[in-house]
PDB file of C-alpha atoms in Angstrom:
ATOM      1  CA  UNK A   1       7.511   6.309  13.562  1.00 93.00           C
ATOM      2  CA  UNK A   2       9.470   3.500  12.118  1.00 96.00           C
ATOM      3  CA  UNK A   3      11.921   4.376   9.465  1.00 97.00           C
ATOM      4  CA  UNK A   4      12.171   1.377   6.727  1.00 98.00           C
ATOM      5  CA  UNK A   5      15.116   1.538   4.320  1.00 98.00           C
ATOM      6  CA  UNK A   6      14.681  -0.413   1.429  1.00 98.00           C
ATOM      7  CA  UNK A   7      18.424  -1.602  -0.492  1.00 95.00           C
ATOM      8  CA  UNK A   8      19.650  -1.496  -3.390  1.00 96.00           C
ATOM      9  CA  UNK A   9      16.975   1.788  -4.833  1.00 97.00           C
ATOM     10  CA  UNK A  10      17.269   0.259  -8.115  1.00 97.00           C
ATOM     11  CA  UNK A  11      19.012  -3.741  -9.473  1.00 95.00           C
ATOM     12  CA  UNK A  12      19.975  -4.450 -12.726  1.00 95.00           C
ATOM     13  CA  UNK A  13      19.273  -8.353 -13.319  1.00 94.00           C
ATOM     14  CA  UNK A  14      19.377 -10.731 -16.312  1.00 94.00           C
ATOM     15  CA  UNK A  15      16.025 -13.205 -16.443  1.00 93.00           C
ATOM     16  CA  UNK A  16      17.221 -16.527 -14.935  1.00 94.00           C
ATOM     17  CA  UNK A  17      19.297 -14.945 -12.614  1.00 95.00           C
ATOM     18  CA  UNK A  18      18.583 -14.629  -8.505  1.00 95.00           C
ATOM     19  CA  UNK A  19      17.397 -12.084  -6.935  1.00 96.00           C
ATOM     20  CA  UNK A  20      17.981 -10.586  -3.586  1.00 97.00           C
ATOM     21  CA  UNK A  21      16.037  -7.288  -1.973  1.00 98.00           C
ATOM     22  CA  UNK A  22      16.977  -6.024   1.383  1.00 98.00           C
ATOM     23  CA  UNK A  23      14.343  -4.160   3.928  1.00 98.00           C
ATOM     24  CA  UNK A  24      15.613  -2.623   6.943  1.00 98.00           C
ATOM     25  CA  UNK A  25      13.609  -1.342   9.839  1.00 98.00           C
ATOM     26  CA  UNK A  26      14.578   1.547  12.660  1.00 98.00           C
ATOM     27  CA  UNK A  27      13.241  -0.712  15.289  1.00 97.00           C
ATOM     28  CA  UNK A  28      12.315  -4.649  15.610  1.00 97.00           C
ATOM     29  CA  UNK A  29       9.191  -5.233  14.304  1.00 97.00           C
ATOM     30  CA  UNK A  30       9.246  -9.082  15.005  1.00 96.00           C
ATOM     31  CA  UNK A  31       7.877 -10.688  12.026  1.00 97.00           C
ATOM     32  CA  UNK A  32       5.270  -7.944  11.037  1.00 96.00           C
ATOM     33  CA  UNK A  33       6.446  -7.242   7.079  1.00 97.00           C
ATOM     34  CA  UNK A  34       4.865  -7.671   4.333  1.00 98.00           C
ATOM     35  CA  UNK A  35       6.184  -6.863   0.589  1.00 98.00           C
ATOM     36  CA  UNK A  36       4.420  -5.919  -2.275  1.00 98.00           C
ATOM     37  CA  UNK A  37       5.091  -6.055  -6.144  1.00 98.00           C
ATOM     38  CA  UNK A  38       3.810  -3.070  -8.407  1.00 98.00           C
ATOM     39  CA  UNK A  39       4.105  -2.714 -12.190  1.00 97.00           C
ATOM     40  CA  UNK A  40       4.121   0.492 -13.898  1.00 93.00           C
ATOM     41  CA  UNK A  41       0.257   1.565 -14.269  1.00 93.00           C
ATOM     42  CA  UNK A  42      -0.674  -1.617 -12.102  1.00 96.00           C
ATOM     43  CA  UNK A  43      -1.831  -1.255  -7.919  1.00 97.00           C
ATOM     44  CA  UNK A  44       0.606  -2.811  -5.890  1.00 97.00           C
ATOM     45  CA  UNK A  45      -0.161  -6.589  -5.271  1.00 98.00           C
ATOM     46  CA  UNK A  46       0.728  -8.526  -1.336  1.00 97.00           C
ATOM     47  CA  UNK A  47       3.024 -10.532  -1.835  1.00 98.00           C
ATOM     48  CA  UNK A  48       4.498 -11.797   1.620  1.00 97.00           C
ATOM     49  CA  UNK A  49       3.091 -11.547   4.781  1.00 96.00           C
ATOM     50  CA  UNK A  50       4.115 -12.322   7.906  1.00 95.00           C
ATOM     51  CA  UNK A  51       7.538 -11.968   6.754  1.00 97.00           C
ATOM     52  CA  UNK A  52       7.711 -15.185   5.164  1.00 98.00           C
ATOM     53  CA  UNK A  53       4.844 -16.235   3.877  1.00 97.00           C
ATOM     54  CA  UNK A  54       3.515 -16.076   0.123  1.00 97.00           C
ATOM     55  CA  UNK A  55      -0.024 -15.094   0.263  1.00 96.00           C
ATOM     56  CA  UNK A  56      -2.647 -16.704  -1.955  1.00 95.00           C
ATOM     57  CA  UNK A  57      -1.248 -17.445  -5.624  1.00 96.00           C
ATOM     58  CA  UNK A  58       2.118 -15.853  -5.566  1.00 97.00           C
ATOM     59  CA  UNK A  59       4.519 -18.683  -6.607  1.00 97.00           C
ATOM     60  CA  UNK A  60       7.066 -20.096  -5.144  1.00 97.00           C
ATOM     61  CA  UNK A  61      10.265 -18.668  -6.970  1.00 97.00           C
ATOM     62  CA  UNK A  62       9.225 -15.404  -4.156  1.00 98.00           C
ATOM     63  CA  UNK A  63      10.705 -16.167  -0.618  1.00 98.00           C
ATOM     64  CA  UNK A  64      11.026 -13.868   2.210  1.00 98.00           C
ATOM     65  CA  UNK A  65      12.608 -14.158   5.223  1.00 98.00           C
ATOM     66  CA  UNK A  66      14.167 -12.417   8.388  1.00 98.00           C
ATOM     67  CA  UNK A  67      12.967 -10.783  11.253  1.00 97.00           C
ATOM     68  CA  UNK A  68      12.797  -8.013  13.913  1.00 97.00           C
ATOM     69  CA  UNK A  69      15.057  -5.084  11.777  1.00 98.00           C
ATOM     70  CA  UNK A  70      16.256  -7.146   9.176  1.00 98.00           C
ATOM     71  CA  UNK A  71      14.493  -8.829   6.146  1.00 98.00           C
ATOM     72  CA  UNK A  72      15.175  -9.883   2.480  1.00 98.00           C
ATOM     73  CA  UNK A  73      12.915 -11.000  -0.359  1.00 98.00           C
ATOM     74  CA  UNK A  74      14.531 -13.188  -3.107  1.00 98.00           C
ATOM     75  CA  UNK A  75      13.412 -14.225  -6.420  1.00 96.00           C
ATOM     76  CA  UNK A  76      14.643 -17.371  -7.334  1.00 93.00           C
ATOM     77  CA  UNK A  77      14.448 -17.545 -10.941  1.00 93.00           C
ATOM     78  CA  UNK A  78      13.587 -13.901 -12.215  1.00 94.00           C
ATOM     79  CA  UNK A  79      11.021 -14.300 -15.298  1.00 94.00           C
ATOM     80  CA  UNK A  80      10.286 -11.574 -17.460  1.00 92.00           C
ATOM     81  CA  UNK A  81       6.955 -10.354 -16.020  1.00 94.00           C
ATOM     82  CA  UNK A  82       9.113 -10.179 -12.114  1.00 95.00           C
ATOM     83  CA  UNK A  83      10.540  -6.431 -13.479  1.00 94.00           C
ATOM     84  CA  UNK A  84       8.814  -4.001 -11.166  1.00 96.00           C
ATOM     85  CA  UNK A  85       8.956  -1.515  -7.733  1.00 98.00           C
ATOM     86  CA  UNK A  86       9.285  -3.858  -4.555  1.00 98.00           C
ATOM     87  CA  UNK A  87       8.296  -2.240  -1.449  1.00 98.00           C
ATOM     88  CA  UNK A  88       8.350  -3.715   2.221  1.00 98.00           C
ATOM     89  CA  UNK A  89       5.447  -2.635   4.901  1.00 97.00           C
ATOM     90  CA  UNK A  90       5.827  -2.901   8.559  1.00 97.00           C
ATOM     91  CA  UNK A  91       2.670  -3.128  10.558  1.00 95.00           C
ATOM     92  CA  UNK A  92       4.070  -3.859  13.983  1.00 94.00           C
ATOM     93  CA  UNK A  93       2.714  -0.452  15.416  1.00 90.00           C
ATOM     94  CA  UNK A  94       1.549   2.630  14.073  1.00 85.00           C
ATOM     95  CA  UNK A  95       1.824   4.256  11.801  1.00 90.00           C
ATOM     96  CA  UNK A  96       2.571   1.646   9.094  1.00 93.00           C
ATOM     97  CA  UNK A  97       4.767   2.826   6.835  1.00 95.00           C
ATOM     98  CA  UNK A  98       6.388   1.839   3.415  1.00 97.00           C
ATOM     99  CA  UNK A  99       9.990   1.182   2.100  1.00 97.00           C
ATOM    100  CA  UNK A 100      10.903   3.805  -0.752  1.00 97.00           C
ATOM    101  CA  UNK A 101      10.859   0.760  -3.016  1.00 97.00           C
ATOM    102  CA  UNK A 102      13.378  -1.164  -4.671  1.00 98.00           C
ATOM    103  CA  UNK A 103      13.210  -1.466  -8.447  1.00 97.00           C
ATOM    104  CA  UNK A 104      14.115  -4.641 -10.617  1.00 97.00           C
ATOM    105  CA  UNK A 105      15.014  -3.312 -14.467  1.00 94.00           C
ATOM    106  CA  UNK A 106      16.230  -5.483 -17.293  1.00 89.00           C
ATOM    107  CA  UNK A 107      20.236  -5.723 -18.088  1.00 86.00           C
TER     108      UNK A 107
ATOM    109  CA  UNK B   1     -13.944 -11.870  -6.981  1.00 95.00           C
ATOM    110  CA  UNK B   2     -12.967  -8.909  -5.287  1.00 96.00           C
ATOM    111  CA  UNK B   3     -12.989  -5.531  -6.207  1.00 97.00           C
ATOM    112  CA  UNK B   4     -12.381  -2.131  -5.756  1.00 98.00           C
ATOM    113  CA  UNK B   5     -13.469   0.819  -7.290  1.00 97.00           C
ATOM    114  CA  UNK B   6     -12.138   4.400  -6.555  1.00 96.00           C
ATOM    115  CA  UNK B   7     -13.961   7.905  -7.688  1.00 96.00           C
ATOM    116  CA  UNK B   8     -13.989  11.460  -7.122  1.00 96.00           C
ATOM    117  CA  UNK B   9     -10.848  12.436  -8.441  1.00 94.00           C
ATOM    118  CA  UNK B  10      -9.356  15.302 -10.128  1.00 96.00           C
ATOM    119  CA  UNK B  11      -8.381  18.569 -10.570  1.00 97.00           C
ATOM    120  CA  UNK B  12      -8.445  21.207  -8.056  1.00 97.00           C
ATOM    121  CA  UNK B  13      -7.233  24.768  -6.546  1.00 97.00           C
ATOM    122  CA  UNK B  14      -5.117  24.489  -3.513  1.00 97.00           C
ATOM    123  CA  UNK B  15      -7.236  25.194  -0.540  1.00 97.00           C
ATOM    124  CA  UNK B  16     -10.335  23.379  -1.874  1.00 98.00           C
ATOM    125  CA  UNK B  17     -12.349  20.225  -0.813  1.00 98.00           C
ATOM    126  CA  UNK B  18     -12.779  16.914  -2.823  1.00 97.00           C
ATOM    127  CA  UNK B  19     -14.442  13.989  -1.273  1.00 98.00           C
ATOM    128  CA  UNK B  20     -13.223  10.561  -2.619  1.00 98.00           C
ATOM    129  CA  UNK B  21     -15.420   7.270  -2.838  1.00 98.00           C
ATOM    130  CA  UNK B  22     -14.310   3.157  -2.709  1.00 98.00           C
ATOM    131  CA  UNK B  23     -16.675   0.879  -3.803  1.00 98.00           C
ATOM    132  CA  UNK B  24     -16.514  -2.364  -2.884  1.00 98.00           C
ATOM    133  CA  UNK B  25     -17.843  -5.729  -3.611  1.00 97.00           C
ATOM    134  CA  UNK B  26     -16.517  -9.510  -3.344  1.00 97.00           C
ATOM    135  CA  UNK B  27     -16.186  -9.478   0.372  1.00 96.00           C
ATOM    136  CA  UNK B  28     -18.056  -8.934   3.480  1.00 97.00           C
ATOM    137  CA  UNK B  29     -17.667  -5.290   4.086  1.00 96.00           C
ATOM    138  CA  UNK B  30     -18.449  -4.914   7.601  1.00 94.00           C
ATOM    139  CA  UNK B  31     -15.727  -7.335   8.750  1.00 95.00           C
ATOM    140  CA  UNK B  32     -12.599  -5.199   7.923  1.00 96.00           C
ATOM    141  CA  UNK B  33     -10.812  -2.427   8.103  1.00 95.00           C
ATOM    142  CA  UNK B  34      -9.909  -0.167   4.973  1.00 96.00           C
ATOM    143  CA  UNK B  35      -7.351   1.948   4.134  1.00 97.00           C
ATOM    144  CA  UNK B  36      -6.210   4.930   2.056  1.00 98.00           C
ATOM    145  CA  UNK B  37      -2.938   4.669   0.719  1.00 97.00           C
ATOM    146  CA  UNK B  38      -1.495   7.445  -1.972  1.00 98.00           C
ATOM    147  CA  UNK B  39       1.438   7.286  -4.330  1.00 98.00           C
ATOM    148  CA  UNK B  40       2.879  10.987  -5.891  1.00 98.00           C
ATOM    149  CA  UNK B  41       4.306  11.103  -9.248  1.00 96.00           C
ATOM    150  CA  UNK B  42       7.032   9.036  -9.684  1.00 94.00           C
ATOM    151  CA  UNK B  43       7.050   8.189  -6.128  1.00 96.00           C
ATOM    152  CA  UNK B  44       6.813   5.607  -3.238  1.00 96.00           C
ATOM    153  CA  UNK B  45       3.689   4.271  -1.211  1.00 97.00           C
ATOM    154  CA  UNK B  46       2.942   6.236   1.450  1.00 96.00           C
ATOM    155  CA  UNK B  47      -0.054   5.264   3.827  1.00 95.00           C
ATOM    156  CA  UNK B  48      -2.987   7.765   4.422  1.00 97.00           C
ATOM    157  CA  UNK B  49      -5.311   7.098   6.339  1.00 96.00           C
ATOM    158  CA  UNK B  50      -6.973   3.360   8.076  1.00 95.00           C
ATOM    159  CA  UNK B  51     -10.762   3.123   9.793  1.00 95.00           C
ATOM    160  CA  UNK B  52     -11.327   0.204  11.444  1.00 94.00           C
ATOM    161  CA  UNK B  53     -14.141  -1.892  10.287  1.00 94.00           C
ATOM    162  CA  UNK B  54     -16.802  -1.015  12.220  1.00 93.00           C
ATOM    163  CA  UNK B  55     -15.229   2.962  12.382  1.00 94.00           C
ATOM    164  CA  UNK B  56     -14.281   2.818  15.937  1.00 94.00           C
ATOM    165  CA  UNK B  57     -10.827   3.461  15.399  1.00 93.00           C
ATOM    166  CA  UNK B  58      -9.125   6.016  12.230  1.00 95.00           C
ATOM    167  CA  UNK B  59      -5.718   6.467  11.801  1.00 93.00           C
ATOM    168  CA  UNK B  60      -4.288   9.604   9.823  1.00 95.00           C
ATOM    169  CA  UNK B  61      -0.796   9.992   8.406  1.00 95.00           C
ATOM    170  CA  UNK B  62       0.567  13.536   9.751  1.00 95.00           C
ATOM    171  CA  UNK B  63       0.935  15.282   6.502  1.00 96.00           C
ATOM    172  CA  UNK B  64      -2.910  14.830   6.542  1.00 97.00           C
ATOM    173  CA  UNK B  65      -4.126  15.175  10.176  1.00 97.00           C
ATOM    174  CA  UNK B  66      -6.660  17.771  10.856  1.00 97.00           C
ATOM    175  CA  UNK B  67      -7.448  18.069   6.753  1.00 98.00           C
ATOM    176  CA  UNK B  68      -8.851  14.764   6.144  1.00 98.00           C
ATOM    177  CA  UNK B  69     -11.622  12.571   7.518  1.00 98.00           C
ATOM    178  CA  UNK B  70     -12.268   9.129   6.826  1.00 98.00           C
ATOM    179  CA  UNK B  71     -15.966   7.766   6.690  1.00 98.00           C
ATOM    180  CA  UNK B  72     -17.376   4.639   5.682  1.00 97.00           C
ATOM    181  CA  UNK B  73     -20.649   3.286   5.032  1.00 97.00           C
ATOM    182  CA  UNK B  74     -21.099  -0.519   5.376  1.00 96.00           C
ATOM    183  CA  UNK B  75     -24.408  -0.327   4.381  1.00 96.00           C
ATOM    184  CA  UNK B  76     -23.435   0.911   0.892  1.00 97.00           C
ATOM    185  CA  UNK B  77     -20.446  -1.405   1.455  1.00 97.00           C
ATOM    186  CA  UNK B  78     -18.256   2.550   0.678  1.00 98.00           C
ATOM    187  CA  UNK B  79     -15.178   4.068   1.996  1.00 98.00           C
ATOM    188  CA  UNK B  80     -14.700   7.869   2.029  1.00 98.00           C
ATOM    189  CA  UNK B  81     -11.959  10.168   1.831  1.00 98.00           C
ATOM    190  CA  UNK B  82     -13.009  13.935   2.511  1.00 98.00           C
ATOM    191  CA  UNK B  83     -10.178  16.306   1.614  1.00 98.00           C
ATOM    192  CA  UNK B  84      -9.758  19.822   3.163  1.00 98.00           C
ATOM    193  CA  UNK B  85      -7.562  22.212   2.802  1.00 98.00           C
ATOM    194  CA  UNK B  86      -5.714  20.574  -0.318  1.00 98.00           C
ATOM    195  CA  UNK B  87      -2.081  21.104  -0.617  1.00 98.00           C
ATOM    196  CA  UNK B  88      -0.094  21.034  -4.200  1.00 97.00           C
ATOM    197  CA  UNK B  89       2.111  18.086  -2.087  1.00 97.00           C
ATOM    198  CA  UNK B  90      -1.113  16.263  -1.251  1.00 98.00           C
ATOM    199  CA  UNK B  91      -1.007  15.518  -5.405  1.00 98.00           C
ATOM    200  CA  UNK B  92      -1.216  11.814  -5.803  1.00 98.00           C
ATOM    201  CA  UNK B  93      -2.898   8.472  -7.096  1.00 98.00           C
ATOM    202  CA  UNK B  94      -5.369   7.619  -4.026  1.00 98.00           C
ATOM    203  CA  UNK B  95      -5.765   3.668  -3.697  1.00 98.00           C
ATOM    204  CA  UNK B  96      -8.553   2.451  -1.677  1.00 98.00           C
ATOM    205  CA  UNK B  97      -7.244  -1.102   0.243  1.00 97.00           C
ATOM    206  CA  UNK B  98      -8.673  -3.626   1.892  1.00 97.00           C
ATOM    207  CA  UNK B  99      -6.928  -4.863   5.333  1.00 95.00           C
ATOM    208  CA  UNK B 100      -6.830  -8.802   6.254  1.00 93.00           C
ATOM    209  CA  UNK B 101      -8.899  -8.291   9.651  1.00 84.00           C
ATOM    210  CA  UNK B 102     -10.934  -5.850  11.089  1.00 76.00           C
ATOM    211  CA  UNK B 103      -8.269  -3.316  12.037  1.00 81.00           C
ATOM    212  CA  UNK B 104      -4.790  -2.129  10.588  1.00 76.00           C
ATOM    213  CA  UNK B 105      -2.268  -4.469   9.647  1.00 87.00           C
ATOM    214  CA  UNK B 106      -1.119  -4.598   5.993  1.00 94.00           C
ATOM    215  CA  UNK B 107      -3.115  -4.876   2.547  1.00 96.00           C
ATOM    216  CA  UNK B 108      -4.318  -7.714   0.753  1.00 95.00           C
ATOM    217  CA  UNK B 109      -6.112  -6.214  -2.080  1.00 97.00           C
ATOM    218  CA  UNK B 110      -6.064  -2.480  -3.938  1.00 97.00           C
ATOM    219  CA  UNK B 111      -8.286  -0.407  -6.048  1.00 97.00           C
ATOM    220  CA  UNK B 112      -6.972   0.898  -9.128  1.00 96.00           C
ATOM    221  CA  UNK B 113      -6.263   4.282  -7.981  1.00 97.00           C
ATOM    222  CA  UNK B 114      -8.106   7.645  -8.065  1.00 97.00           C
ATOM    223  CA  UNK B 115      -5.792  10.747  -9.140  1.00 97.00           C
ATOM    224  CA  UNK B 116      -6.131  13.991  -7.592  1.00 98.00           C
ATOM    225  CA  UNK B 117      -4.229  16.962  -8.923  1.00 98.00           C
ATOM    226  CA  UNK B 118      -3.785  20.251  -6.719  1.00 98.00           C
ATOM    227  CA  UNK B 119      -3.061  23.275  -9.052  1.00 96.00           C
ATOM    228  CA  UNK B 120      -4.067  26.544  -9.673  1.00 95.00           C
TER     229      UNK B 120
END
């Protein structure tokens, strides 16, 4: 099973300010990551695929990049409604399995 | 629009059975995999369970091997989570998710989540 270590477990940010979330995996896993954003009380919504790709109406202050064991997702600009749990996803063999999340609180 | 609906949830004795239910609509059923992904209290993601989309192929996490089955029904356009043997650790908010093709990759759109509570 692939082990993926999500840093830091919890960032303290300002809005305005950028953003930058780390994702490590055990293994390469090429360019198989995706990341997903989840709000208290809300399901978790895709956000990158691919690695680097936004997926349909995620804007463009979220980049990710990287590959095979190491990958970051930044937030440009962090607006108010970007607080939340960040977790990475690799899907390069099975099982998939989840990052133990990263989460973006107000300063 | 897509959606996802989750039911069958709740409260149960360790050792019992619950059978969950995700109904779908939006999408064309029959052309992807699903998945069952759960979150604990306070916790992280971790992924369940993943039938292809025409039931071929199911996946199972190990903490659930041997307890739970996945099922689906693309006539009813349904996914199913039958639950053995329940566990106070298998506690959790069940999401239903749908998969971008027709077998396991990663998730493009969630239920709201279905809470099951194992306690005597």
């Amino acid at each position: 099973e692939i082990v993926m270590t999500q840093s830091p477990a919890t960032l303290s940010v300002s809005p305005g300010e950028r953003v930058t979330l780390s994702c490590r995996a055990s293994q390469s896993i090429s360019l198989n990551l995706a990341w997903y954003q989840q709000k208290p009380a809300q399901a978790p919504r895709l956000l990158i695929y691919g690695a680097s790709t936004r997926a349909t109406g995620i804007p463009a202050r979220f980049s990710g990049s990287g590959s095979g064991t190491a990958f970051t997702l930044t937030i440009s600009r962090l607006q108010s409604e970007d607080f939340a749990v960040y977790y990475c996803q690799h899907y390069n063999s099975w099982p998939v399995t989840f990052g133990q999340g990263t989460k973006v609180e107000i300063k | 629009e897509v959606f996802l609906v989750e039911s069958g949830g709740g409260l149960v004795q360790p050792g019992r059975s619950l059978r969950l239910s995700c109904v779908t609509s939006g999408f064309t059923f029959d052309d992807y995999a699903m998945h069952w992904v759960r979150q604990a209290p306070g916790k992280g993601l971790e992924w369940v369970s993943t039938i292809s989309s025409n039931s071929a192929s199911i996946g199972y996490a190990d903490s659930v091997k041997g307890r739970f089955t996945t099922s689906r029904d693309n006539a009813k356009n349904s996914l199913y989570l039958q639950m053995n043997s329940l566990r106070p650790e298998d506690t959790a908010l069940y999401y239903c998710a749908k998969d971008i093709g027709a077998w396991g990759t990663y998730f493009d759109y969630w239920g709201q989540g279905n809470l099951v509570t194992v306690s005597s």
